[in-house]
Short mmCIF file of C-alpha atoms in Angstrom, two decimals:
data_model
loop_
_atom_site.label_atom_id
_atom_site.label_comp_id
_atom_site.label_asym_id
_atom_site.label_seq_id
_atom_site.Cartn_x
_atom_site.Cartn_y
_atom_site.Cartn_z
CA MET N 1 0.00 0.00 0.00
CA ASN N 2 1.38 3.40 -0.96
CA LEU N 3 1.26 6.15 1.63
CA SER N 4 0.56 9.77 0.91
CA ARG N 5 3.15 12.39 1.80
CA ARG N 6 0.93 13.35 4.75
CA ASP N 7 0.99 9.71 5.91
CA LEU N 8 4.75 9.63 5.54
CA LEU N 9 4.99 12.74 7.64
CA GLN N 10 2.89 11.21 10.39
CA ALA N 11 5.09 8.13 10.31
CA ALA N 12 8.16 10.31 10.68
CA PHE N 13 6.62 12.02 13.70
CA ALA N 14 5.88 8.62 15.22
CA SER N 15 9.59 7.79 15.24
CA GLY N 16 10.04 10.31 18.04
CA LEU N 17 12.22 12.92 16.38
CA SER N 18 13.19 15.68 18.80
CA PHE N 19 15.96 18.13 19.65
CA ALA N 20 17.49 19.64 22.76
CA LEU N 21 20.65 21.52 23.65
CA PRO N 22 21.99 22.54 27.07
CA GLY N 23 19.89 25.44 28.27
CA LEU N 24 17.66 25.41 25.18
CA ASP N 25 14.51 23.29 25.20
CA LEU N 26 13.40 23.93 21.65
CA ARG N 27 10.60 21.40 21.53
CA ALA N 28 9.11 23.00 24.60
CA ALA N 29 9.49 26.33 22.83
CA GLU N 30 7.30 24.95 20.05
CA THR N 31 4.52 23.55 22.18
CA ARG N 32 4.40 25.11 25.63
CA GLY N 33 1.39 27.17 26.59
CA GLU N 34 -1.43 28.41 24.43
CA GLU N 35 -0.99 30.01 21.06
CA ARG N 36 0.02 33.66 21.28
CA LYS N 37 -1.40 36.27 18.94
CA LYS N 38 1.36 38.87 18.46
CA SER N 39 3.44 38.93 15.29
CA LEU N 40 6.25 41.14 13.99
CA VAL N 41 6.87 42.51 10.50
CA VAL N 42 10.24 44.20 9.91
CA ILE N 43 10.62 46.31 6.78
CA TRP N 44 14.39 46.41 6.39
CA LEU N 45 15.87 49.30 4.39
CA GLY N 46 19.20 47.75 3.50
CA GLY N 47 22.06 50.18 3.05
CA GLY N 48 20.68 52.89 5.31
CA ALA N 49 17.92 55.22 4.11
CA SER N 50 18.29 58.97 4.49
CA GLN N 51 16.13 60.39 7.24
CA LEU N 52 16.05 63.66 5.29
CA GLU N 53 14.47 62.00 2.25
CA THR N 54 11.99 59.89 4.24
CA TRP N 55 10.51 60.75 7.64
CA ASP N 56 12.52 63.82 8.76
CA PRO N 57 12.87 66.28 5.86
CA HIS N 58 14.29 69.77 6.31
CA PRO N 59 13.12 71.62 3.19
CA GLY N 60 14.55 75.04 2.48
CA THR N 61 17.66 74.51 4.62
CA LYS N 62 21.30 73.96 3.74
CA ILE N 63 21.10 70.29 4.67
CA GLY N 64 17.69 69.64 3.14
CA GLY N 65 18.70 69.56 -0.50
CA PRO N 66 15.89 69.58 -3.07
CA THR N 67 13.59 67.35 -1.02
CA LYS N 68 10.25 68.93 -0.19
CA SER N 69 7.78 67.92 2.52
CA ILE N 70 4.07 67.11 2.54
CA LYS N 71 1.46 67.11 5.26
CA THR N 72 0.18 63.83 6.66
CA LYS N 73 -2.95 62.53 8.36
CA LEU N 74 -1.13 63.19 11.64
CA PRO N 75 -1.60 66.91 12.46
CA GLY N 76 1.70 68.78 12.55
CA LEU N 77 3.74 65.97 11.01
CA GLU N 78 5.31 66.41 7.60
CA ILE N 79 7.36 63.80 5.76
CA ALA N 80 9.23 63.77 2.45
CA ASP N 81 7.01 64.42 -0.56
CA LEU N 82 8.18 61.11 -2.03
CA TYR N 83 5.69 59.32 0.24
CA PRO N 84 2.15 60.54 -0.45
CA ARG N 85 0.59 57.14 0.24
CA VAL N 86 2.44 56.60 3.49
CA ALA N 87 1.32 60.10 4.50
CA GLU N 88 -2.28 58.82 4.41
CA HIS N 89 -1.57 56.04 6.93
CA ILE N 90 1.38 57.19 9.04
CA HIS N 91 -0.98 58.24 11.84
CA GLU N 92 -1.42 54.52 12.54
CA LEU N 93 2.30 54.32 13.39
CA ASN N 94 4.85 56.29 15.39
CA VAL N 95 7.86 58.21 14.12
CA ILE N 96 11.21 58.19 15.90
CA ARG N 97 13.51 60.90 14.52
CA SER N 98 16.35 60.64 17.01
CA LEU N 99 17.76 57.12 16.92
CA VAL N 100 21.46 57.06 17.77
CA SER N 101 24.18 54.45 17.68
CA LYS N 102 27.96 54.21 17.47
CA GLU N 103 27.97 51.90 14.46
CA GLY N 104 28.51 53.52 11.07
CA ASP N 105 29.63 50.38 9.24
CA HIS N 106 27.08 48.35 7.28
CA GLU N 107 27.80 44.97 8.85
CA ARG N 108 28.17 46.26 12.40
CA GLY N 109 25.21 48.62 12.06
CA THR N 110 23.02 45.85 10.69
CA TYR N 111 24.01 43.59 13.57
CA LEU N 112 23.06 46.25 16.11
CA LEU N 113 19.77 47.18 14.42
CA LYS N 114 18.73 43.54 14.08
CA THR N 115 19.77 42.29 17.53
CA GLY N 116 19.83 45.36 19.78
CA TYR N 117 23.47 44.65 20.68
CA ARG N 118 26.78 45.83 19.29
CA PRO N 119 28.85 43.01 17.77
CA ASP N 120 30.61 40.79 20.30
CA PRO N 121 33.35 38.43 19.04
CA THR N 122 32.49 35.89 21.74
CA LEU N 123 28.89 35.17 20.70
CA ILE N 124 26.11 35.90 18.22
CA HIS N 125 22.95 37.51 19.57
CA PRO N 126 19.53 36.50 18.23
CA SER N 127 17.53 38.88 16.08
CA LEU N 128 14.14 40.25 17.08
CA GLY N 129 12.44 37.70 14.85
CA ALA N 130 14.38 34.82 16.35
CA ILE N 131 13.44 35.89 19.88
CA ALA N 132 9.79 36.28 18.88
CA SER N 133 9.61 32.83 17.31
CA HIS N 134 11.42 31.28 20.30
CA GLU N 135 9.34 32.94 22.98
CA LEU N 136 5.95 33.02 21.25
CA PRO N 137 5.38 29.42 20.15
CA ASN N 138 2.56 28.35 17.88
CA ASP N 139 2.15 24.59 17.83
CA LYS N 140 -0.37 24.84 15.00
CA LEU N 141 2.21 26.32 12.66
CA GLU N 142 3.60 23.91 10.05
CA ILE N 143 5.81 26.39 8.21
CA PRO N 144 8.75 28.32 9.69
CA ALA N 145 7.88 30.82 12.41
CA HIS N 146 10.64 33.23 11.31
CA ILE N 147 10.80 34.13 7.62
CA SER N 148 13.00 36.49 5.59
CA LEU N 149 11.72 37.69 2.22
CA LEU N 150 14.23 39.13 -0.26
CA GLY N 151 16.95 38.82 2.39
CA GLY N 152 20.10 40.87 2.02
CA GLN N 153 23.73 40.15 2.84
CA PHE N 154 23.17 39.96 6.60
CA PRO N 155 19.96 38.01 7.26
CA ALA N 156 18.33 37.75 10.66
CA ARG N 157 19.85 34.91 12.70
CA GLY N 158 19.00 32.74 15.65
CA GLY N 159 22.29 33.47 17.39
CA PHE N 160 22.74 31.72 20.71
CA LEU N 161 19.16 30.44 20.51
CA GLY N 162 20.32 28.10 17.77
CA GLU N 163 20.33 27.94 14.00
CA ILE N 164 16.83 26.48 14.08
CA PHE N 165 15.66 30.06 14.75
CA ASP N 166 17.50 31.55 11.77
CA ALA N 167 15.14 33.22 9.33
CA PHE N 168 13.90 30.90 6.60
CA LYS N 169 14.93 32.72 3.43
CA ILE N 170 12.96 33.01 0.21
CA TYR N 171 13.14 35.60 -2.52
CA ASP N 172 10.34 36.74 -4.81
CA PRO N 173 7.31 34.83 -3.46
CA SER N 174 5.78 34.75 -6.94
CA ASN N 175 8.52 32.27 -7.89
CA GLY N 176 7.52 29.83 -5.17
CA ILE N 177 9.79 27.89 -2.81
CA ARG N 178 12.34 25.56 -4.31
CA ASN N 179 12.84 21.91 -3.35
CA LEU N 180 9.52 21.48 -1.54
CA LYS N 181 8.31 18.56 -3.59
CA ALA N 182 9.98 15.16 -3.41
CA ARG N 183 11.76 14.23 -6.61
CA VAL N 184 10.58 10.63 -6.37
CA GLY N 185 7.20 8.96 -5.94
CA ASP N 186 5.55 8.42 -2.58
CA ALA N 187 6.47 4.72 -2.41
CA ARG N 188 10.14 5.41 -3.03
CA GLN N 189 10.08 8.32 -0.60
CA GLN N 190 8.62 5.97 2.02
CA LYS N 191 11.47 3.53 1.45
CA ARG N 192 14.02 6.32 1.79
CA LEU N 193 12.54 7.43 5.09
CA ALA N 194 12.53 3.85 6.32
CA GLY N 195 16.18 3.52 5.33
CA LEU N 196 17.02 6.76 7.10
CA ASP N 197 15.33 5.43 10.23
CA ILE N 198 17.47 2.28 10.10
CA VAL N 199 20.67 4.32 9.78
CA THR N 200 19.54 6.63 12.57
CA LYS N 201 18.84 3.78 14.98
CA SER N 202 22.14 2.11 14.12
CA PHE N 203 24.00 5.34 14.79
CA GLN N 204 22.18 5.74 18.08
CA THR N 205 23.08 2.30 19.42
CA GLY N 206 25.52 2.54 22.30
CA ARG N 207 25.93 6.29 22.08
CA ARG N 208 25.54 8.40 25.19
CA VAL N 209 23.95 11.31 23.32
CA GLN N 210 20.71 10.14 21.76
CA VAL N 211 20.01 10.94 18.13
CA GLU N 212 16.75 12.66 19.02
CA ASN N 213 18.88 15.29 20.77
CA THR N 214 20.44 16.51 17.54
CA LEU N 215 19.55 19.33 15.23
CA HIS N 216 19.51 16.96 12.26
CA GLN N 217 16.45 15.09 13.47
CA LEU N 218 14.38 18.18 14.18
CA THR N 219 15.37 19.57 10.79
CA VAL N 220 14.08 16.43 9.08
CA GLU N 221 10.85 16.58 11.05
CA ARG N 222 10.20 20.21 10.23
CA ALA N 223 11.06 19.76 6.57
CA LEU N 224 8.61 16.87 6.22
CA ARG N 225 5.90 18.79 8.00
CA MET N 226 6.40 21.83 5.79
CA MET N 227 6.43 19.80 2.56
CA THR N 228 2.87 18.62 3.15
CA SER N 229 1.38 21.70 4.79
CA GLU N 230 -1.65 23.56 3.50
CA GLN N 231 -0.16 26.65 5.13
CA LEU N 232 2.24 26.97 2.19
CA LYS N 233 -0.66 28.68 0.44
CA ALA N 234 0.32 31.79 2.40
CA PHE N 235 3.08 32.30 -0.18
CA GLU N 236 0.61 32.14 -3.09
CA ILE N 237 0.04 35.85 -3.52
CA ASP N 238 -1.63 35.28 -6.88
CA GLN N 239 -4.66 34.17 -4.87
CA GLU N 240 -5.20 37.81 -3.90
CA SER N 241 -7.39 40.07 -6.01
CA GLN N 242 -5.77 42.17 -8.70
CA ALA N 243 -6.76 45.30 -6.79
CA ILE N 244 -4.87 44.15 -3.69
CA ARG N 245 -1.79 43.22 -5.70
CA ASP N 246 -1.86 46.54 -7.51
CA ALA N 247 -2.07 48.41 -4.20
CA TYR N 248 1.18 46.85 -2.99
CA GLY N 249 2.91 47.43 -6.32
CA ASP N 250 4.08 45.02 -8.99
CA THR N 251 7.61 44.77 -7.63
CA GLN N 252 9.52 42.10 -5.74
CA PHE N 253 9.31 44.24 -2.62
CA GLY N 254 5.59 44.87 -3.04
CA ARG N 255 4.98 41.15 -3.45
CA GLY N 256 7.14 40.52 -0.39
CA CYS N 257 5.05 42.88 1.74
CA LEU N 258 1.85 41.23 0.51
CA ALA N 259 3.27 37.82 1.38
CA ALA N 260 4.19 39.17 4.82
CA ARG N 261 0.57 40.05 5.48
CA ARG N 262 -0.57 36.58 4.36
CA LEU N 263 2.07 34.92 6.55
CA VAL N 264 0.96 36.91 9.59
CA GLU N 265 -2.60 35.79 8.93
CA THR N 266 -1.37 32.20 8.91
CA GLY N 267 0.28 32.58 12.31
CA VAL N 268 3.93 33.21 11.44
CA ARG N 269 5.58 35.07 14.32
CA ALA N 270 8.14 37.19 12.51
CA VAL N 271 8.57 38.25 8.89
CA GLU N 272 11.37 40.42 7.55
CA VAL N 273 11.02 42.03 4.11
CA THR N 274 14.15 43.66 2.69
CA LEU N 275 14.42 46.52 0.23
CA MET N 276 18.06 47.04 -0.70
CA GLY N 277 19.55 50.02 -2.53
CA TRP N 278 19.68 52.79 0.08
CA ASP N 279 23.47 53.25 0.21
CA THR N 280 23.42 56.54 -1.68
CA HIS N 281 26.98 57.88 -1.46
CA ALA N 282 26.31 59.40 -4.88
CA ASN N 283 23.11 60.67 -6.53
CA ASN N 284 21.27 60.49 -3.23
CA PHE N 285 18.19 62.39 -4.36
CA GLU N 286 17.52 60.46 -7.56
CA GLY N 287 18.30 57.25 -5.72
CA HIS N 288 15.72 57.93 -3.05
CA LYS N 289 13.12 58.84 -5.66
CA THR N 290 13.64 55.43 -7.21
CA GLN N 291 13.45 53.64 -3.86
CA ALA N 292 10.31 55.51 -2.83
CA LYS N 293 8.46 54.21 -5.89
CA GLU N 294 8.66 50.75 -4.29
CA LEU N 295 8.51 51.61 -0.58
CA ASP N 296 5.64 54.11 -0.65
CA PRO N 297 2.88 51.92 -2.11
CA ALA N 298 3.99 48.71 -0.42
CA LEU N 299 4.36 50.11 3.10
CA ALA N 300 1.13 52.09 2.86
CA ALA N 301 -0.77 49.07 1.55
CA LEU N 302 0.64 46.85 4.29
CA VAL N 303 -0.45 49.18 7.09
CA HIS N 304 -3.86 49.75 5.49
CA ASP N 305 -4.38 46.04 4.80
CA LEU N 306 -3.46 45.02 8.34
CA LYS N 307 -5.81 47.67 9.71
CA GLN N 308 -8.70 46.63 7.47
CA ARG N 309 -8.31 42.98 8.48
CA ASP N 310 -8.11 43.77 12.20
CA LEU N 311 -4.52 42.53 12.25
CA LEU N 312 -2.67 45.76 13.04
CA ALA N 313 -3.51 45.58 16.74
CA SER N 314 -1.77 42.20 16.94
CA THR N 315 1.02 42.90 14.43
CA LEU N 316 3.93 45.15 15.30
CA VAL N 317 5.42 46.87 12.24
CA LEU N 318 8.97 48.24 12.23
CA CYS N 319 10.46 50.09 9.24
CA ILE N 320 14.17 50.68 9.77
CA GLY N 321 17.69 50.37 8.33
CA GLU N 322 21.18 50.11 9.81
CA PHE N 323 21.68 53.91 10.06
CA GLY N 324 20.76 57.16 8.33
CA ARG N 325 22.65 59.44 5.97
CA THR N 326 24.79 62.49 6.69
CA PRO N 327 23.11 65.89 6.83
CA LYS N 328 26.04 67.18 4.79
CA ILE N 329 25.78 66.56 1.06
CA ASN N 330 29.05 65.33 -0.42
CA GLY N 331 30.68 66.31 -3.70
CA LEU N 332 28.92 63.52 -5.58
CA GLY N 333 25.48 64.71 -4.58
CA GLY N 334 25.29 61.89 -2.08
CA ARG N 335 25.00 61.39 1.64
CA ASP N 336 27.32 59.15 3.62
CA HIS N 337 26.73 56.95 6.68
CA TRP N 338 25.15 58.67 9.69
CA PRO N 339 24.26 56.82 12.93
CA ARG N 340 23.94 59.96 15.08
CA GLY N 341 20.32 60.89 14.54
CA PHE N 342 18.26 58.82 12.10
CA SER N 343 14.63 57.81 11.78
CA CYS N 344 12.34 54.80 11.88
CA LEU N 345 8.64 54.00 11.87
CA VAL N 346 7.18 51.66 14.48
CA GLY N 347 3.61 50.88 15.43
CA GLY N 348 0.82 48.38 15.70
CA GLY N 349 0.82 45.51 18.13
CA GLY N 350 -1.07 47.57 20.70
CA LEU N 351 1.43 50.43 20.81
CA ARG N 352 0.18 53.98 20.93
CA SER N 353 -0.11 55.62 17.53
CA GLY N 354 0.60 59.09 16.23
CA VAL N 355 3.57 59.75 18.52
CA VAL N 356 6.60 61.62 17.17
CA LEU N 357 9.77 61.27 19.22
CA GLY N 358 12.95 63.29 18.85
CA GLU N 359 14.08 66.18 16.73
CA THR N 360 17.12 66.92 14.59
CA ASP N 361 18.59 70.37 14.01
CA THR N 362 18.30 72.10 10.67
CA GLU N 363 21.96 73.13 10.88
CA PRO N 364 23.70 70.54 13.07
CA LEU N 365 27.36 70.59 14.00
CA ILE N 366 28.33 68.26 11.22
CA GLU N 367 31.49 66.79 9.83
CA GLN N 368 31.57 64.38 6.93
CA ASP N 369 33.04 61.70 9.19
CA ALA N 370 30.15 60.61 11.40
CA ASN N 371 32.59 59.12 13.90
CA LYS N 372 34.05 62.57 14.59
CA SER N 373 30.88 64.64 14.52
CA THR N 374 29.58 66.16 17.74
CA ALA N 375 26.04 66.47 16.37
CA MET N 376 23.35 64.82 18.48
CA PRO N 377 19.57 64.99 18.09
CA HIS N 378 17.23 66.29 20.74
CA ASP N 379 15.77 63.50 22.89
CA PRO N 380 18.10 60.77 21.59
CA ILE N 381 16.68 57.24 21.54
CA GLU N 382 19.06 54.33 21.98
CA VAL N 383 18.59 51.20 19.87
CA PRO N 384 18.40 48.82 22.88
CA ASP N 385 15.48 50.85 24.25
CA LEU N 386 13.61 50.50 20.96
CA PHE N 387 14.20 46.76 21.07
CA ALA N 388 13.04 46.46 24.67
CA THR N 389 9.87 48.31 23.67
CA ILE N 390 9.17 45.97 20.78
CA LEU N 391 9.82 42.81 22.79
CA ARG N 392 7.65 44.01 25.64
CA GLN N 393 4.83 44.83 23.26
CA LEU N 394 5.09 41.41 21.65
CA GLY N 395 4.56 39.86 25.05
CA VAL N 396 8.19 38.81 25.53
CA GLU N 397 9.99 39.30 28.83
CA PHE N 398 12.51 41.73 27.32
CA ASP N 399 15.06 41.44 30.14
CA LYS N 400 14.72 37.69 30.46
CA GLU N 401 18.05 36.01 31.11
CA VAL N 402 18.74 32.82 29.20
CA LEU N 403 21.76 30.55 29.06
CA THR N 404 23.77 30.22 25.88
CA PRO N 405 24.91 26.71 24.86
CA ILE N 406 28.11 27.22 26.89
CA GLY N 407 26.17 28.31 29.96
CA ARG N 408 26.72 32.06 29.67
CA PRO N 409 23.76 34.11 30.97
CA MET N 410 22.48 36.68 28.47
CA LYS N 411 19.48 39.00 28.43
CA PHE N 412 17.31 39.38 25.36
CA SER N 413 17.66 43.16 25.67
CA SER N 414 19.85 45.51 27.67
CA GLY N 415 17.45 48.41 27.15
CA LYS N 416 14.33 49.78 28.82
CA PRO N 417 10.94 50.22 27.13
CA ILE N 418 10.07 53.68 25.82
CA GLU N 419 7.05 54.44 27.98
CA ARG N 420 5.81 57.21 25.67
CA LEU N 421 5.07 54.58 23.03
CA ILE N 422 3.21 52.21 25.32
CA ALA N 423 -0.55 52.60 25.51
CA SER N 424 -2.08 52.95 28.95
CA THR N 425 -4.21 50.01 30.03
#
């Protein structure tokens, strides 16, 4: 009798596949407690978007360049005129205009803005998405809980929580996911699994560390479960109406944002969608016009769509990059790296909305080298505090101390929540 792939999957589960590491009970992380509702969507602006051409324009000033501003639905708030659609929905989010860090290098800045910690040569910290998927289990989920769409050079990682919490990477969702279907028939696949089970049991015989305590076995289990899951339909964005697809934009990034919404609906805990191309050392203004043609419709549609489907209250949205761009315009018409006063959007997930934090000067004390500049924004916000806020709002104990595989105690965040963003209960 031939078994279906679903039957094969159930047989694989019956063999008792599991995984554990010192200090990390990952199976418990999958199944403990009731299903949580909060999810996270990170819109990653890879390369570092200019705050002056996005959410903190200074038109008519020496540093503002040709960028103009437009009014938004939030009274008193103006953003760059490149974002008319975002302007219609930005009141659902919050604007931070005074993020600061000491990392002006792409790799180091990305590490900080994805983990909340500066790079440490002795360990790798988990990203926000990895922490969310570890701490907010959903035992009904058959596809990865942490997904990266259009991932860049430095994808979100599981760090000391384990590689199992690395972001599952796919690119344009319209192209589907490769290698999901078995390349042989069900009967032959069944024989292969049976053979694997024989090898596994033989390897296990007489060994102190049981095979079920290895990453390999859990990887096999999860792969089989995913291959047969109906939840894979979340990636099928062509099932959406043409009007919805048009709203997000017919671009890879637009399709990624639409897939993010569908994944959140399915129960995925964390989705990261990357839009590269923001490293505008030359032709900054034309470059940002090009980028805005993708970001403006997709981000606006995502916020609107989540709101319309009653998902925004349970989905925290963060739009951020590794740093901003220098107020000073260089000789190539570009802006260089600037970590000393940049912007992000954050909202949803039960946070307050319509809050604007921080302010940057129209004529700051600037030098081209951001590491030497003495410029600082008013009301500076540290990255760890932003991360503590997000984790708290997701329902994660932000200062929880966990043990790394070598027994080193580490907190998820070293920051403190930004109370001005937290809604009163």
